[in-house]
Coordinates of C-alpha atoms in Angstrom, one line a residue:
M1289 CA 5.2 0.9 18.5
S1290 CA 4.6 4.1 16.6
K1291 CA 1.8 6.5 17.5
A1292 CA 0.0 5.6 14.3
A1293 CA 0.1 2.0 15.2
Q1294 CA -1.1 2.7 18.7
D1295 CA -4.0 4.8 17.4
I1296 CA -5.0 2.1 15.0
L1297 CA -4.8 -0.6 17.6
G1298 CA -6.8 1.5 20.0
H1299 CA -9.5 1.8 17.4
V1300 CA -9.4 -1.9 16.7
E1301 CA -9.8 -2.7 20.4
T1302 CA -12.7 -0.3 20.6
L1303 CA -14.4 -2.2 17.8
V1304 CA -13.7 -5.5 19.4
G1305 CA -14.9 -4.5 22.8
D1306 CA -14.1 -6.3 26.1
A1307 CA -12.9 -9.8 25.1
G1308 CA -13.7 -11.0 28.7
K1309 CA -17.5 -10.5 28.2
A1310 CA -19.5 -13.3 26.7
P1311 CA -20.9 -12.4 23.3
P1312 CA -24.6 -12.1 22.8
A1313 CA -26.4 -14.9 21.1
A1314 CA -26.8 -13.0 17.9
F1315 CA -23.1 -11.9 17.9
Q1316 CA -21.8 -10.6 14.7
P1317 CA -18.1 -10.0 14.0
T1318 CA -17.3 -6.2 14.4
I1319 CA -13.7 -6.0 13.3
D1320 CA -13.2 -4.2 10.1
P1321 CA -10.9 -6.4 7.9
F1322 CA -9.4 -3.3 6.3
L1323 CA -8.6 -1.8 9.6
I1324 CA -6.8 -5.0 10.6
G1325 CA -5.0 -4.9 7.3
L1326 CA -3.9 -1.3 8.1
Y1327 CA -2.7 -2.3 11.5
D1328 CA -0.8 -5.2 10.0
S1329 CA 0.9 -2.8 7.6
T1330 CA 2.2 -0.6 10.5
L1331 CA 3.7 -3.8 11.9
S1332 CA 5.5 -4.3 8.6
G1333 CA 7.1 -0.9 8.6
W1334 CA 4.5 1.4 7.1
Y1335 CA 3.3 4.9 8.4
R1336 CA 6.1 5.4 11.0
A1337 CA 4.8 8.8 12.2
E1338 CA 7.2 9.2 15.1
Q1339 CA 10.2 8.5 12.8
K1340 CA 8.7 10.6 10.0
E1341 CA 8.9 7.7 7.5
L1342 CA 6.2 6.6 5.1
F1343 CA 8.0 3.2 5.1
L1344 CA 11.0 1.9 6.9
G1345 CA 14.0 3.6 5.3
F1346 CA 11.9 6.1 3.4
P1347 CA 12.0 9.4 5.4
I1348 CA 9.9 12.4 4.7
S1349 CA 10.7 16.0 5.6
P1350 CA 8.9 19.3 5.1
E1351 CA 11.5 20.2 2.5
D1352 CA 10.6 17.1 0.4
V1353 CA 8.5 17.1 -2.8
V1354 CA 6.7 13.8 -2.7
L1355 CA 5.1 12.5 -5.9
D1356 CA 2.6 9.6 -5.7
V1357 CA 1.9 8.0 -9.1
G1358 CA -1.2 5.8 -9.1
C1359 CA -2.2 7.5 -5.9
G1360 CA -5.8 6.4 -5.8
D1361 CA -7.7 8.5 -3.2
G1362 CA -4.4 9.8 -1.8
G1363 CA -4.6 7.9 1.5
N1364 CA -1.0 7.0 1.4
M1365 CA 0.0 10.7 1.4
N1366 CA -1.7 11.5 4.7
L1367 CA 1.5 11.2 6.6
C1368 CA 3.6 13.1 4.1
A1369 CA 1.1 15.9 4.2
D1370 CA 0.9 15.9 8.0
I1371 CA 4.7 16.3 8.0
G1372 CA 4.4 19.4 5.8
A1373 CA 5.9 18.1 2.5
H1374 CA 4.9 19.4 -0.9
V1375 CA 2.6 16.6 -2.2
I1376 CA 1.9 15.8 -5.8
L1377 CA -0.9 13.3 -6.6
A1378 CA -1.2 11.6 -10.0
D1379 CA -3.8 9.1 -11.1
I1380 CA -5.7 8.1 -14.2
D1381 CA -9.0 8.2 -12.3
A1382 CA -10.5 11.7 -12.1
N1383 CA -12.9 10.7 -9.2
E1384 CA -10.0 9.3 -7.1
I1385 CA -8.0 12.5 -7.7
A1386 CA -11.0 14.6 -6.6
I1387 CA -11.3 12.6 -3.4
G1388 CA -7.5 12.9 -2.8
K1389 CA -7.6 16.7 -3.3
E1390 CA -10.5 17.0 -0.8
R1391 CA -8.8 14.6 1.6
L1392 CA -5.6 16.7 1.7
S1393 CA -6.9 20.2 1.1
K1394 CA -6.9 21.1 4.8
S1395 CA -3.8 19.2 5.7
N1396 CA -0.4 20.6 6.7
A1397 CA 1.0 20.0 3.2
R1398 CA 3.4 22.8 2.2
K1399 CA 1.8 22.6 -1.3
L1400 CA -0.6 20.3 -2.9
E1401 CA -0.8 19.5 -6.6
A1402 CA -3.1 16.9 -8.3
Y1403 CA -3.1 15.6 -11.9
V1404 CA -5.4 13.3 -13.8
T1405 CA -3.0 11.5 -16.1
D1406 CA -2.0 8.2 -17.5
S1407 CA 1.6 9.1 -16.5
D1408 CA 2.8 8.7 -20.1
P1409 CA 4.1 11.4 -19.9
L1410 CA 3.8 12.9 -16.4
P1411 CA 2.9 16.6 -16.6
L1412 CA 5.9 17.5 -14.5
R1413 CA 9.3 19.0 -15.3
D1414 CA 12.5 17.0 -15.1
G1415 CA 13.9 16.6 -11.6
T1416 CA 10.8 17.7 -9.8
A1417 CA 10.5 15.3 -6.9
S1418 CA 12.8 14.3 -4.1
R1419 CA 10.6 11.3 -3.1
V1420 CA 8.7 9.2 -5.7
V1421 CA 6.1 6.7 -4.7
C1422 CA 4.5 4.2 -7.1
M1423 CA 2.5 1.5 -5.3
E1424 CA 0.6 -1.4 -6.9
T1425 CA 0.4 0.4 -10.2
L1426 CA 3.0 -1.0 -12.6
E1427 CA 1.1 -4.3 -13.0
H1428 CA -1.8 -2.3 -14.4
V1429 CA -0.1 -0.4 -17.2
D1430 CA 0.6 -1.4 -20.8
D1431 CA 4.3 -0.4 -20.8
P1432 CA 5.9 -0.6 -17.3
A1433 CA 9.3 0.3 -18.7
Q1434 CA 7.9 3.6 -20.1
I1435 CA 6.3 4.5 -16.8
M1436 CA 9.5 3.7 -14.9
A1437 CA 11.4 6.0 -17.3
E1438 CA 8.9 8.8 -16.5
L1439 CA 9.3 8.2 -12.7
V1440 CA 13.1 8.5 -13.2
R1441 CA 12.9 11.5 -15.4
V1442 CA 10.9 13.6 -12.8
G1443 CA 13.0 12.5 -9.9
Q1444 CA 15.8 14.8 -8.6
K1445 CA 19.4 13.6 -8.4
G1446 CA 19.5 11.5 -5.2
A1447 CA 15.8 11.1 -5.1
L1448 CA 14.4 8.1 -3.1
Y1449 CA 11.9 5.7 -4.7
L1450 CA 9.3 3.6 -3.0
L1451 CA 8.0 1.0 -5.5
T1452 CA 5.6 -1.9 -4.9
V1453 CA 3.9 -4.6 -7.0
P1454 CA 2.1 -7.8 -6.1
D1455 CA 4.3 -10.7 -5.2
P1456 CA 4.2 -13.6 -7.7
V1457 CA 3.6 -16.3 -5.1
A1458 CA 0.2 -14.8 -4.1
E1459 CA -0.7 -13.8 -7.6
N1460 CA -0.1 -17.3 -9.0
L1461 CA -2.2 -18.8 -6.2
Q1462 CA -5.1 -16.5 -7.3
K1463 CA -5.0 -17.6 -10.9
P1464 CA -7.5 -20.5 -10.5
L1465 CA -9.6 -18.6 -7.9
A1466 CA -9.9 -14.9 -8.9
A1467 CA -12.7 -13.6 -11.1
P1468 CA -11.7 -13.2 -14.8
Y1469 CA -11.9 -9.4 -14.5
Y1470 CA -9.0 -9.4 -12.0
W1471 CA -6.7 -10.3 -15.0
Q1472 CA -8.2 -7.8 -17.4
K1473 CA -7.6 -4.2 -18.1
P1474 CA -7.7 -1.9 -16.1
N1475 CA -6.8 -4.5 -13.4
H1476 CA -3.7 -6.8 -13.4
L1477 CA -2.2 -7.3 -16.8
R1478 CA 1.0 -9.1 -15.7
I1479 CA 2.7 -10.9 -12.8
F1480 CA 6.2 -9.6 -11.9
E1481 CA 8.6 -12.2 -10.9
R1482 CA 10.9 -10.9 -8.2
E1483 CA 14.0 -10.6 -10.3
E1484 CA 12.0 -9.2 -13.2
F1485 CA 10.8 -6.4 -11.0
A1486 CA 14.3 -5.7 -9.8
K1487 CA 15.5 -5.6 -13.4
L1488 CA 12.8 -3.2 -14.4
V1489 CA 14.0 -0.9 -11.7
T1490 CA 17.7 -1.1 -12.4
D1491 CA 17.2 -0.9 -16.2
A1492 CA 15.5 2.4 -15.6
G1493 CA 18.7 3.7 -14.1
L1494 CA 17.9 3.4 -10.3
V1495 CA 20.1 1.8 -7.7
I1496 CA 18.3 -0.7 -5.4
E1497 CA 18.9 0.0 -1.7
N1498 CA 16.6 -2.6 -0.1
R1499 CA 13.9 -5.1 -0.8
Y1500 CA 11.0 -6.3 1.4
Y1501 CA 8.1 -8.7 1.3
Y1502 CA 5.0 -8.6 3.4
G1503 CA 1.2 -9.1 3.5
F1504 CA 0.4 -12.7 4.4
Y1505 CA -2.8 -11.4 5.9
W1506 CA -3.9 -9.9 2.6
S1507 CA -2.8 -12.9 0.6
I1508 CA -5.3 -15.1 2.5
W1509 CA -8.0 -12.4 2.6
W1510 CA -8.0 -12.2 -1.2
L1511 CA -8.0 -15.9 -1.7
L1512 CA -11.0 -16.1 0.6
F1513 CA -12.7 -13.1 -0.9
W1514 CA -13.0 -14.6 -4.3
Q1515 CA -15.1 -17.5 -2.9
C1516 CA -17.5 -15.2 -1.0
D1517 CA -19.2 -13.5 -3.9
V1518 CA -19.5 -10.1 -2.1
P1519 CA -18.4 -6.5 -3.0
V1520 CA -15.1 -5.2 -1.7
D1521 CA -16.7 -3.2 1.1
A1522 CA -18.8 -3.6 4.2
P1523 CA -20.9 -5.5 5.2
Y1524 CA -18.3 -8.3 4.8
H1525 CA -18.9 -12.0 4.4
P1526 CA -18.6 -13.9 7.8
V1527 CA -15.6 -15.8 6.3
L1528 CA -13.7 -12.5 5.9
D1529 CA -14.8 -11.1 9.3
N1530 CA -13.7 -14.4 10.9
W1531 CA -10.3 -14.3 9.1
A1532 CA -9.8 -10.7 10.4
Q1533 CA -10.6 -11.8 14.0
T1534 CA -8.3 -14.8 13.7
W1535 CA -5.4 -12.6 12.5
K1536 CA -5.9 -10.1 15.2
A1537 CA -5.9 -12.9 17.8
L1538 CA -2.7 -14.2 16.3
L1539 CA -1.0 -10.8 16.4
D1540 CA -2.0 -10.4 20.1
S1541 CA -0.5 -13.8 21.0
K1542 CA 2.8 -14.4 22.6
N1543 CA 4.7 -15.2 19.4
G1544 CA 2.3 -13.4 17.1
L1545 CA 4.8 -10.9 15.6
R1546 CA 7.4 -13.6 15.0
T1547 CA 4.8 -15.8 13.3
K1548 CA 3.7 -12.9 11.2
R1549 CA 7.2 -12.2 10.0
I1550 CA 7.7 -15.8 9.0
L1551 CA 4.3 -16.0 7.2
D1552 CA 5.0 -12.7 5.4
R1553 CA 8.1 -14.2 3.9
F1554 CA 6.3 -17.5 3.1
L1555 CA 3.3 -16.0 1.3
P1556 CA 3.6 -12.2 0.8
K1557 CA 1.0 -10.2 -1.0
H1558 CA 3.5 -7.4 -1.9
Q1559 CA 7.1 -7.0 -2.9
I1560 CA 8.7 -3.6 -2.1
I1561 CA 11.8 -2.0 -3.6
L1562 CA 13.5 1.0 -2.1
A1563 CA 15.8 2.6 -4.7
R1564 CA 17.7 5.8 -5.3
K1565 CA 18.4 7.9 -8.4
P1566 CA 22.2 8.3 -8.7

C-alpha cells in the first residue's frame, strides 16, 4: 500500500475510532464519505506517491510539464507539485483557479502557471506539456473534439495523456433519478459510450495504451444522493454516512478488495484512457 493510501486510511481510522467500543446512544456516523471515496481511489491506482505516479502507468518526474485542463481547485495536482514538476492549471472557473493557485503556491512545484480559460483555445504554445490530464471535463463542453484537438496540440511528441469521463452504465442509471440541472449546462451535456470515448481519443491523433474502469462506491453514492435532497457537502444525510461506513467495512473484510474490483467492473463511475501522442 502506498504512503498516500496509508495516510488516508490512518485518517479514516482516526475518524471512526475504536470499533471495539460500544457507540453512545446518540451515535452519529463520523466517516467522511469523500474521504472514503479518496481512499477507494488509491485502491484503484490513484495517487501512487511511492511510485511517483498520479495514476497507475502515468509517472511524473521533476522534469515533466504537467497540464491539468478542467483542473477545478487543483487538488489532483498535489502529487505532481510535491514531486517537483512544472504544473499548469487551466479551468473556466476563476474562483477554482484562485483556490488552486493558493493551494499549490507553497508546494515543491518547479514552476506554477494558472489560466482562466474555456480551453478553446488553450493559451499555450504547441508542444508545451509532457503530461496532459483532463478528468471529468469533456462531458461538460460543447465540442469535445475541439477540446481534444487543443489537448493534442499543446502536448509534446511522446506526451502521456490521462483522460477520464463518466462511464455510461452509471450515467444511464442516473437519468430517472438525478435532478434536471445535472443534465444542463454547465453540467453534463452528453454521455460517452465506451467506444465513442475511445474513438474521440484516437480521432484526435493519440494512441491508446490502456483503459480502466472504477468507482462502484461513487456510482452508488450519487444514486443515493439524489434521493436525500441535501447539498454536496457536510453535514451529510444519514443514508450517505451509512453507505460510507458500509463500504469501509467491506474494504476491511477478508475479500473486500476482490469484491471491490468485481463491483468496479460491474458498475463503474468513471472510465479512464491512458494515451500517448506519437
